mmCIF file of C-alpha atoms in Angstrom:
data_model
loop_
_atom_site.group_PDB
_atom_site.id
_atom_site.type_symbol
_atom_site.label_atom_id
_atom_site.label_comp_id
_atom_site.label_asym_id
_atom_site.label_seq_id
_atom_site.Cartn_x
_atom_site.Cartn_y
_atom_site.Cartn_z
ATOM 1 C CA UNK A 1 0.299 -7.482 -13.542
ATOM 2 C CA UNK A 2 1.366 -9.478 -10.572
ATOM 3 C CA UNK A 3 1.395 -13.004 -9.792
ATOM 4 C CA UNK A 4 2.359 -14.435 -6.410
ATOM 5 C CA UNK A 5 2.880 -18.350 -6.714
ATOM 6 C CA UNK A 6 3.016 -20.459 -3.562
ATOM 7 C CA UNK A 7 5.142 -18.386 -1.968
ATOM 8 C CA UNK A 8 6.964 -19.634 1.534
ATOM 9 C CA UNK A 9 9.664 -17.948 3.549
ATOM 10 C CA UNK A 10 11.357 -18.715 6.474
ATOM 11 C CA UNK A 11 13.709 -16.833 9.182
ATOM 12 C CA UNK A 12 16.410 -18.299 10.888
ATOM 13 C CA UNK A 13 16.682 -16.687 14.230
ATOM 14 C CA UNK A 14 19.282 -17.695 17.147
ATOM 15 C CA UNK A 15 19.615 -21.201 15.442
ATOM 16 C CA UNK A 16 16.023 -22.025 14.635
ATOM 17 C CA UNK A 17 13.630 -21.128 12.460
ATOM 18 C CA UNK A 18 10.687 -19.074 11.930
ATOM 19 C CA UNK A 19 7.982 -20.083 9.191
ATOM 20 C CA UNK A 20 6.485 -16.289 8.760
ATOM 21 C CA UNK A 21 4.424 -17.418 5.217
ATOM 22 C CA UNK A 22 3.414 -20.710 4.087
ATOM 23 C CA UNK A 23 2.521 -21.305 0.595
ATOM 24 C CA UNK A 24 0.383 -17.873 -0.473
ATOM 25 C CA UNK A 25 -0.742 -17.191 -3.622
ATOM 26 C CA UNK A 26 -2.343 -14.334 -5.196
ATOM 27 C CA UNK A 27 -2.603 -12.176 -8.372
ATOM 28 C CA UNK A 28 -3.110 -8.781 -8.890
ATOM 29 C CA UNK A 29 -5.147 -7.418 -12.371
ATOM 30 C CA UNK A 30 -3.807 -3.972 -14.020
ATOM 31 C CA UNK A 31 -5.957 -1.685 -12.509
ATOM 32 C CA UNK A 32 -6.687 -3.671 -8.836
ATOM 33 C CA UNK A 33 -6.947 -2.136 -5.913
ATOM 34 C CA UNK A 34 -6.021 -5.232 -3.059
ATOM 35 C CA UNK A 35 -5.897 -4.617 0.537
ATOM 36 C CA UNK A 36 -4.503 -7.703 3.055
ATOM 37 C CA UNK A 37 -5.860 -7.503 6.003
ATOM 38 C CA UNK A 38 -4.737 -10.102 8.900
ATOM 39 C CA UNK A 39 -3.428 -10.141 12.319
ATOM 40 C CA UNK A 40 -0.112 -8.964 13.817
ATOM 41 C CA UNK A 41 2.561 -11.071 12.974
ATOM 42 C CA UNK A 42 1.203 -13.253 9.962
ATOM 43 C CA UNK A 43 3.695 -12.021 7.681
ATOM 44 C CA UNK A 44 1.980 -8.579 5.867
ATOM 45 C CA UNK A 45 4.696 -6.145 5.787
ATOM 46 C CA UNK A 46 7.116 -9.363 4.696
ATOM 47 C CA UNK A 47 4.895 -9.843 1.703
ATOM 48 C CA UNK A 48 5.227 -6.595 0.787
ATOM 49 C CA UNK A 49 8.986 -6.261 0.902
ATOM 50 C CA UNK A 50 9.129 -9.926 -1.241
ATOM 51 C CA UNK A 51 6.745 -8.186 -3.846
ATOM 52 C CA UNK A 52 8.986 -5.412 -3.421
ATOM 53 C CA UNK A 53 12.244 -7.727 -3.913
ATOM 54 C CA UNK A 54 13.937 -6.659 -0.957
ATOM 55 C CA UNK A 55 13.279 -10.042 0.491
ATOM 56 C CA UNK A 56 13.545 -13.446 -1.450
ATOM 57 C CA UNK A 57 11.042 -16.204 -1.173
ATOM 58 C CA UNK A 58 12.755 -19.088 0.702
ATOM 59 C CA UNK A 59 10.334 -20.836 -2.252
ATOM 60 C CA UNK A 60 7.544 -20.071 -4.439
ATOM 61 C CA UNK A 61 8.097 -17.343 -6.826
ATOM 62 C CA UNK A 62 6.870 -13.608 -7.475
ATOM 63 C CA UNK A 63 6.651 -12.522 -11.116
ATOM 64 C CA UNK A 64 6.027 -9.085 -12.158
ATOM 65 C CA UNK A 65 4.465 -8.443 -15.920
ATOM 66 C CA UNK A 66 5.562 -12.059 -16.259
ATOM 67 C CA UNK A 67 9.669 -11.329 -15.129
ATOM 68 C CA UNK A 68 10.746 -13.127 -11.879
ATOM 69 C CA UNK A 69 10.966 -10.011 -8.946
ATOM 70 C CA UNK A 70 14.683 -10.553 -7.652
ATOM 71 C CA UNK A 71 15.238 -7.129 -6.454
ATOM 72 C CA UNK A 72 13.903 -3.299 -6.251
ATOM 73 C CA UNK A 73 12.687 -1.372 -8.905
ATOM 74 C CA UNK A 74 11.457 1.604 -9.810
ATOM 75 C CA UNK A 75 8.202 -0.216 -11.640
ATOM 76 C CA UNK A 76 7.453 -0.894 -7.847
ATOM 77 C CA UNK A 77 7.272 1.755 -5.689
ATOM 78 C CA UNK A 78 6.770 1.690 -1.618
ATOM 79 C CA UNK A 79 4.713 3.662 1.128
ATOM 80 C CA UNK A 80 5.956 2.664 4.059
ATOM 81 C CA UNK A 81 4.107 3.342 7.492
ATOM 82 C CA UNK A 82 6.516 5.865 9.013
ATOM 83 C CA UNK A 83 7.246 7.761 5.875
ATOM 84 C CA UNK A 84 10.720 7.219 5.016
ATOM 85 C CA UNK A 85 11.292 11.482 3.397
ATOM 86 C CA UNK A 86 14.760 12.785 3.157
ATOM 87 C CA UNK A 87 14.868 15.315 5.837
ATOM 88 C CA UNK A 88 17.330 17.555 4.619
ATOM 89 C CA UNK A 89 15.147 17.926 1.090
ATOM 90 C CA UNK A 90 12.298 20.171 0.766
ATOM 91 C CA UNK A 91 8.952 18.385 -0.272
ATOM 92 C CA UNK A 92 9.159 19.480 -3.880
ATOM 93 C CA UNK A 93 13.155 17.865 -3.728
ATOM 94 C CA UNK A 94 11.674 14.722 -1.805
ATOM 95 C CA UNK A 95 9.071 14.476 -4.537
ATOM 96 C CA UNK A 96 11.620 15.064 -7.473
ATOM 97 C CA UNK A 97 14.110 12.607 -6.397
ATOM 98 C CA UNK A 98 13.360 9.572 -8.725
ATOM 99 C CA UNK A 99 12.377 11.642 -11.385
ATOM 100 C CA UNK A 100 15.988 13.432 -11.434
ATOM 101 C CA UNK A 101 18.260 9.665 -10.736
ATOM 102 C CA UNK A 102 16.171 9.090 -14.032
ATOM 103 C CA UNK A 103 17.538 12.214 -15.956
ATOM 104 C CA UNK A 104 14.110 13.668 -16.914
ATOM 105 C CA UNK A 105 14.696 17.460 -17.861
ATOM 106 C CA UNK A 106 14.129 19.887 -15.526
ATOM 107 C CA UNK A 107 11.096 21.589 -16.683
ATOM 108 C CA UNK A 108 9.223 18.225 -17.127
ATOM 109 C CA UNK A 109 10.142 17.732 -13.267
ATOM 110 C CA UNK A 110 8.447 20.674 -12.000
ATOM 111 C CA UNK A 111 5.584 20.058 -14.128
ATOM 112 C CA UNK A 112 5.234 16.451 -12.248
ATOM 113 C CA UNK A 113 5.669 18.121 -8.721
ATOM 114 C CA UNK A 114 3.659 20.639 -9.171
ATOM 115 C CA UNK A 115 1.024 17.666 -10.537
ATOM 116 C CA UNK A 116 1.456 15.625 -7.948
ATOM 117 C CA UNK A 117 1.475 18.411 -5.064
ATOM 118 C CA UNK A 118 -2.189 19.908 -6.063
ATOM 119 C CA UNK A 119 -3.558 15.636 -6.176
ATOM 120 C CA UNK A 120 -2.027 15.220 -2.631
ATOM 121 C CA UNK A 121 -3.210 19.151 -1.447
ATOM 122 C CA UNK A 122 0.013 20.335 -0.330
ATOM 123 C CA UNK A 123 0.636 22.960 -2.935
ATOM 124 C CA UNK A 124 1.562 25.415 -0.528
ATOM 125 C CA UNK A 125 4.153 23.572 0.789
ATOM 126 C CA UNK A 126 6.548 22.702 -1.695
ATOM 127 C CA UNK A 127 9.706 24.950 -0.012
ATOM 128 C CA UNK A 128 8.699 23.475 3.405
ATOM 129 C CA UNK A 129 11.172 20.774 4.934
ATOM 130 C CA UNK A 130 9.211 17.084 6.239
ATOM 131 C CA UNK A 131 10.064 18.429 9.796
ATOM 132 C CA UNK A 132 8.175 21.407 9.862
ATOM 133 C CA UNK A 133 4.834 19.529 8.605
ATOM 134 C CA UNK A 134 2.321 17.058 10.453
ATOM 135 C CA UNK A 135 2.601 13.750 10.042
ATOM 136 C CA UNK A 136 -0.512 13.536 7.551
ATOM 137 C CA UNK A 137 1.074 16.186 5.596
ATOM 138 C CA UNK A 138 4.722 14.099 5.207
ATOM 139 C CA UNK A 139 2.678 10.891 4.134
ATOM 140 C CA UNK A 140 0.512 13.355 1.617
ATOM 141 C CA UNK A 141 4.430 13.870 0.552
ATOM 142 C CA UNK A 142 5.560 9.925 0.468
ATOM 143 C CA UNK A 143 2.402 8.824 -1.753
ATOM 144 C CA UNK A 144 3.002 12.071 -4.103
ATOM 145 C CA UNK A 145 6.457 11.118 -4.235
ATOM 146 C CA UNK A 146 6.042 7.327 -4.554
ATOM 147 C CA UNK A 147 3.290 8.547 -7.741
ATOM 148 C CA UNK A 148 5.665 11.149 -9.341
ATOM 149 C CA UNK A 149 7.697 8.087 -10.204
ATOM 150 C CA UNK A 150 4.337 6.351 -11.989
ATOM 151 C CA UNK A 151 5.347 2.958 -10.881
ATOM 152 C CA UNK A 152 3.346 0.284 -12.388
ATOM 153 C CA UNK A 153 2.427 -1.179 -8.746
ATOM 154 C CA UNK A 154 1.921 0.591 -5.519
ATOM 155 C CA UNK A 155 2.728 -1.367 -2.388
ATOM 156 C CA UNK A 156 1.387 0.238 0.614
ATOM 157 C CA UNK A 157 2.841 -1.464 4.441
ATOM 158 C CA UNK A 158 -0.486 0.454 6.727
ATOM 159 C CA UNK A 159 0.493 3.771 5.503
ATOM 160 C CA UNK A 160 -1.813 5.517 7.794
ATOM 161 C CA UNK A 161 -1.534 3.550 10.413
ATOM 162 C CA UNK A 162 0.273 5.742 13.023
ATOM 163 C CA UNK A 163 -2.088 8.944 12.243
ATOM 164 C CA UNK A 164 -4.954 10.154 14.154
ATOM 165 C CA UNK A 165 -8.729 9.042 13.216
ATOM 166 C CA UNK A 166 -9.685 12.236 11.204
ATOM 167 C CA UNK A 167 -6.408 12.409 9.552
ATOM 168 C CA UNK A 168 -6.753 8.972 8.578
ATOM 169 C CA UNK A 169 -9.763 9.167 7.215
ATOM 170 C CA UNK A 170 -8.954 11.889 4.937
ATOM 171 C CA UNK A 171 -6.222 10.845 3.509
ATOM 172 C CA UNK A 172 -7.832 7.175 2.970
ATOM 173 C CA UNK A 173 -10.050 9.929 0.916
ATOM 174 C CA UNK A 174 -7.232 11.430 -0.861
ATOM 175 C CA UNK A 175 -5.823 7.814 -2.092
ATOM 176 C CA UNK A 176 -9.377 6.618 -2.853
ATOM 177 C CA UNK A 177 -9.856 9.604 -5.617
ATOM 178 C CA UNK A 178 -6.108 9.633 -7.075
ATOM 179 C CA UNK A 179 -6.684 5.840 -7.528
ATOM 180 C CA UNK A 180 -9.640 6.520 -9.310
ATOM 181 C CA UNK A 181 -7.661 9.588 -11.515
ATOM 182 C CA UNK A 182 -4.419 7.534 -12.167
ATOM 183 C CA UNK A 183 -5.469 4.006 -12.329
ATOM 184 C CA UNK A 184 -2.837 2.375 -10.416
ATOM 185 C CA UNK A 185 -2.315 -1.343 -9.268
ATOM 186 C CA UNK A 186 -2.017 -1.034 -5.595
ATOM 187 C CA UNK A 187 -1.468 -3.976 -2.767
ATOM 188 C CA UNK A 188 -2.527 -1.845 0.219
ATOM 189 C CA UNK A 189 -1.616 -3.554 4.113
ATOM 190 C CA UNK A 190 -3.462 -2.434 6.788
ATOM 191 C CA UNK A 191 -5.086 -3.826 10.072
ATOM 192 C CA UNK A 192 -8.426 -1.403 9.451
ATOM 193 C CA UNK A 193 -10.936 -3.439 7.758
ATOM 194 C CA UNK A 194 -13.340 -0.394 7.332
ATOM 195 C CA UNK A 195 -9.927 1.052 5.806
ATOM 196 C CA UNK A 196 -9.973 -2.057 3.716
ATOM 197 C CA UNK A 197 -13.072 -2.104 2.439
ATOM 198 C CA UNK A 198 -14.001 1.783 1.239
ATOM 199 C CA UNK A 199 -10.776 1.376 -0.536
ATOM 200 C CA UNK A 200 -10.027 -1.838 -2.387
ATOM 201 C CA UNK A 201 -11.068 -3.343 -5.336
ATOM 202 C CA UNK A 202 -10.905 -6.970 -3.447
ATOM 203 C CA UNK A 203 -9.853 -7.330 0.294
ATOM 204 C CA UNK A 204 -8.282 -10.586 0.949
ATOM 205 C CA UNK A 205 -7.707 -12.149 4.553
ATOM 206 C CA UNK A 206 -4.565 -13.645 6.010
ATOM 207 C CA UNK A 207 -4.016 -16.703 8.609
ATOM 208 C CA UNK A 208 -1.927 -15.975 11.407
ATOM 209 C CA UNK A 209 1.388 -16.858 11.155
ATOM 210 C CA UNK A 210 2.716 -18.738 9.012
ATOM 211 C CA UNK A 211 0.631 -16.695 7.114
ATOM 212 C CA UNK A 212 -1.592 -17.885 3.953
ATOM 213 C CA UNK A 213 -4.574 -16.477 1.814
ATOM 214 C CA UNK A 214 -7.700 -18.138 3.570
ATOM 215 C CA UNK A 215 -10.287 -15.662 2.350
ATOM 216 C CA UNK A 216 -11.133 -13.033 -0.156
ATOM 217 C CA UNK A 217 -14.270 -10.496 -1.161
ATOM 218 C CA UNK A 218 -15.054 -8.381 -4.233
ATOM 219 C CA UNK A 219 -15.949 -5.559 -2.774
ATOM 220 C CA UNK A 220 -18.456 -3.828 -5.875
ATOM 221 C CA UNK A 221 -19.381 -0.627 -4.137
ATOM 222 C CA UNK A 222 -18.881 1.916 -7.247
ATOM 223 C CA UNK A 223 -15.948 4.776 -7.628
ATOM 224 C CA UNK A 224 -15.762 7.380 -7.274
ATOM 225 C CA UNK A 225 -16.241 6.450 -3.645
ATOM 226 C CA UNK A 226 -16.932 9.169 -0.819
ATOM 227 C CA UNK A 227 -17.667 8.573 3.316
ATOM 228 C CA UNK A 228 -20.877 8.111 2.894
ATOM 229 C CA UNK A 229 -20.595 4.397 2.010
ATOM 230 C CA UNK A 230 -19.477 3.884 5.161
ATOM 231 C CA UNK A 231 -22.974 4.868 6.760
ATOM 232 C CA UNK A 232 -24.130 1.801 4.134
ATOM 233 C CA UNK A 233 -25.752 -1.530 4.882
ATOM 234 C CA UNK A 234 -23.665 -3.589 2.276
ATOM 235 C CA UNK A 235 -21.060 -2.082 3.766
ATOM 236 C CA UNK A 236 -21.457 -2.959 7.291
ATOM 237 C CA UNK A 237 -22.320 -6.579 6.098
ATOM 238 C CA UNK A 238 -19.290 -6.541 4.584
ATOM 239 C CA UNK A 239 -16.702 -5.633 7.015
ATOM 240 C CA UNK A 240 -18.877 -7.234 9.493
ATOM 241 C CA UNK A 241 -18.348 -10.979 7.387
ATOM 242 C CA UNK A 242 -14.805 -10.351 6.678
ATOM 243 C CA UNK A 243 -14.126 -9.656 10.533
ATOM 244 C CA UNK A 244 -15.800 -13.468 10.937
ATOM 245 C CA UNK A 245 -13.026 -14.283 8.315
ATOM 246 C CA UNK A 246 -10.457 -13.403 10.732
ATOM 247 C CA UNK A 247 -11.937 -14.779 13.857
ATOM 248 C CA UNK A 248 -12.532 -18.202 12.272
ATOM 249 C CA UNK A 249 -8.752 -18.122 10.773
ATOM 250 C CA UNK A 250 -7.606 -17.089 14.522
ATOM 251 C CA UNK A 251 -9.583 -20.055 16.212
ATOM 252 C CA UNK A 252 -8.872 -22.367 13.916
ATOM 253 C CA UNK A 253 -4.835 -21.881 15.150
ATOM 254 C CA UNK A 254 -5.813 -22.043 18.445
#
């Protein structure tokens, strides 16, 4: 589904430059859930917007169901951390916006909101505008609408990452299930290796900066998953050797 091929890139800033990723690679099956985890600054969220094409590779390439990604489209869709709703739409409009640019008839639209709505639990709230609802509730609203458009991939930059702890953790529960129900390909960013872990498929670790692939773990705890794997042995070891991932990528920079 996705195959990143020793990709580089590099910033010029104030007449130097600024190697952010050095020769990654990684592929993505139909089906995989992949969370990056790594540490501030190793290049993340810039991996997401190459995969997303609305960055290039300074080299390397980034090939999508075998086609080269040069720019956005709607076979990739984006959760960004803070959001990113029309304010002046209502959540049902916010969720129906790619689904009307791409002419589908109105009566198949409300049939995907309203779909899409009950997955996220915010059926109650279609007429409501983002400003009037919690910040869990308008990034329920960004992954319904980013899934109303059935993108092939899902590219998540630490969607949850500004939310408080119990928030957090149940929305990590409401993407765990719909992942389950819809079978997406998702590359999920976060910092939260327990995030990492009770979600993804396979959790690989980035270098700091210029950031490259130096680890990666199959995690084979079995879906449907709930929050009691947390509470788990493998899953302790599991976070607990990825975290040793980190550290040794961290000290061996230093």
């Amino acid at each position: 589904m996705l195959q990143i091929n020793q990709i580089s890139k590099t910033f010029h800033l104030g007449g130097r430059e600024l190697k952010v990723i050095d020769g990654l690679s990684l592929n993505l099956a139909a089906g995989e859930f992949v969370a990056i985890v790594g540490p501030s600054g190793c290049g993340k969220s810039t991996l997401v917007s190459m995969v997303a094409g609305l960055e290039q590779p300074t080299s390397g390439e980034i090939l999508h169901s075998n086609k080269t990604v040069e720019r956005p489209h709607v076979s990739r869709g984006v959760v960004f951390q803070n959001f990113s709703l029309f304010p002046w739409l209502s959540v049902k409009k916010n969720i129906a916006f790619a689904l009307k640019l791409k002419r589908f008839p109105t009566s198949e639209i409300n049939s995907i909101v309203n779909k899409y709505l009950n997955l996220v639990g915010l059926k109650d709230f279609g007429d409501y505008l983002p400003k009037h609802l919690s910040g869990g509730m308008q990034q329920r609203v960004a992954i319904a609408r980013t899934l109303a458009a059935d993108p092939e991939i899902i590219l998540m930059d630490e969607p949850f990452g500004a939310l408080d702890a119990q928030t957090k953790i149940s929305l990590q529960q409401t993407l765990a299930d719909i992942c389950v129900r819809e079978k997406k390909t998702v590359l999920f960013i976060t910092h939260d290796i327990h995030e990492a872990v009770f979600l993804a498929d396979r959790v690989c670790v980035m270098s700091p900066r210029p950031g490259k692939i130096i680890a990666s773990f199959n995690i084979n705890s079995v879906k449907p998953r709930t929050q009691n794997l947390k509470r788990t042995r493998e899953f302790s070891d599991t976070v607990w050797e990825i975290q040793e991932a980190l550290n040794k990528g961290f000290q061996s920079e230093v």
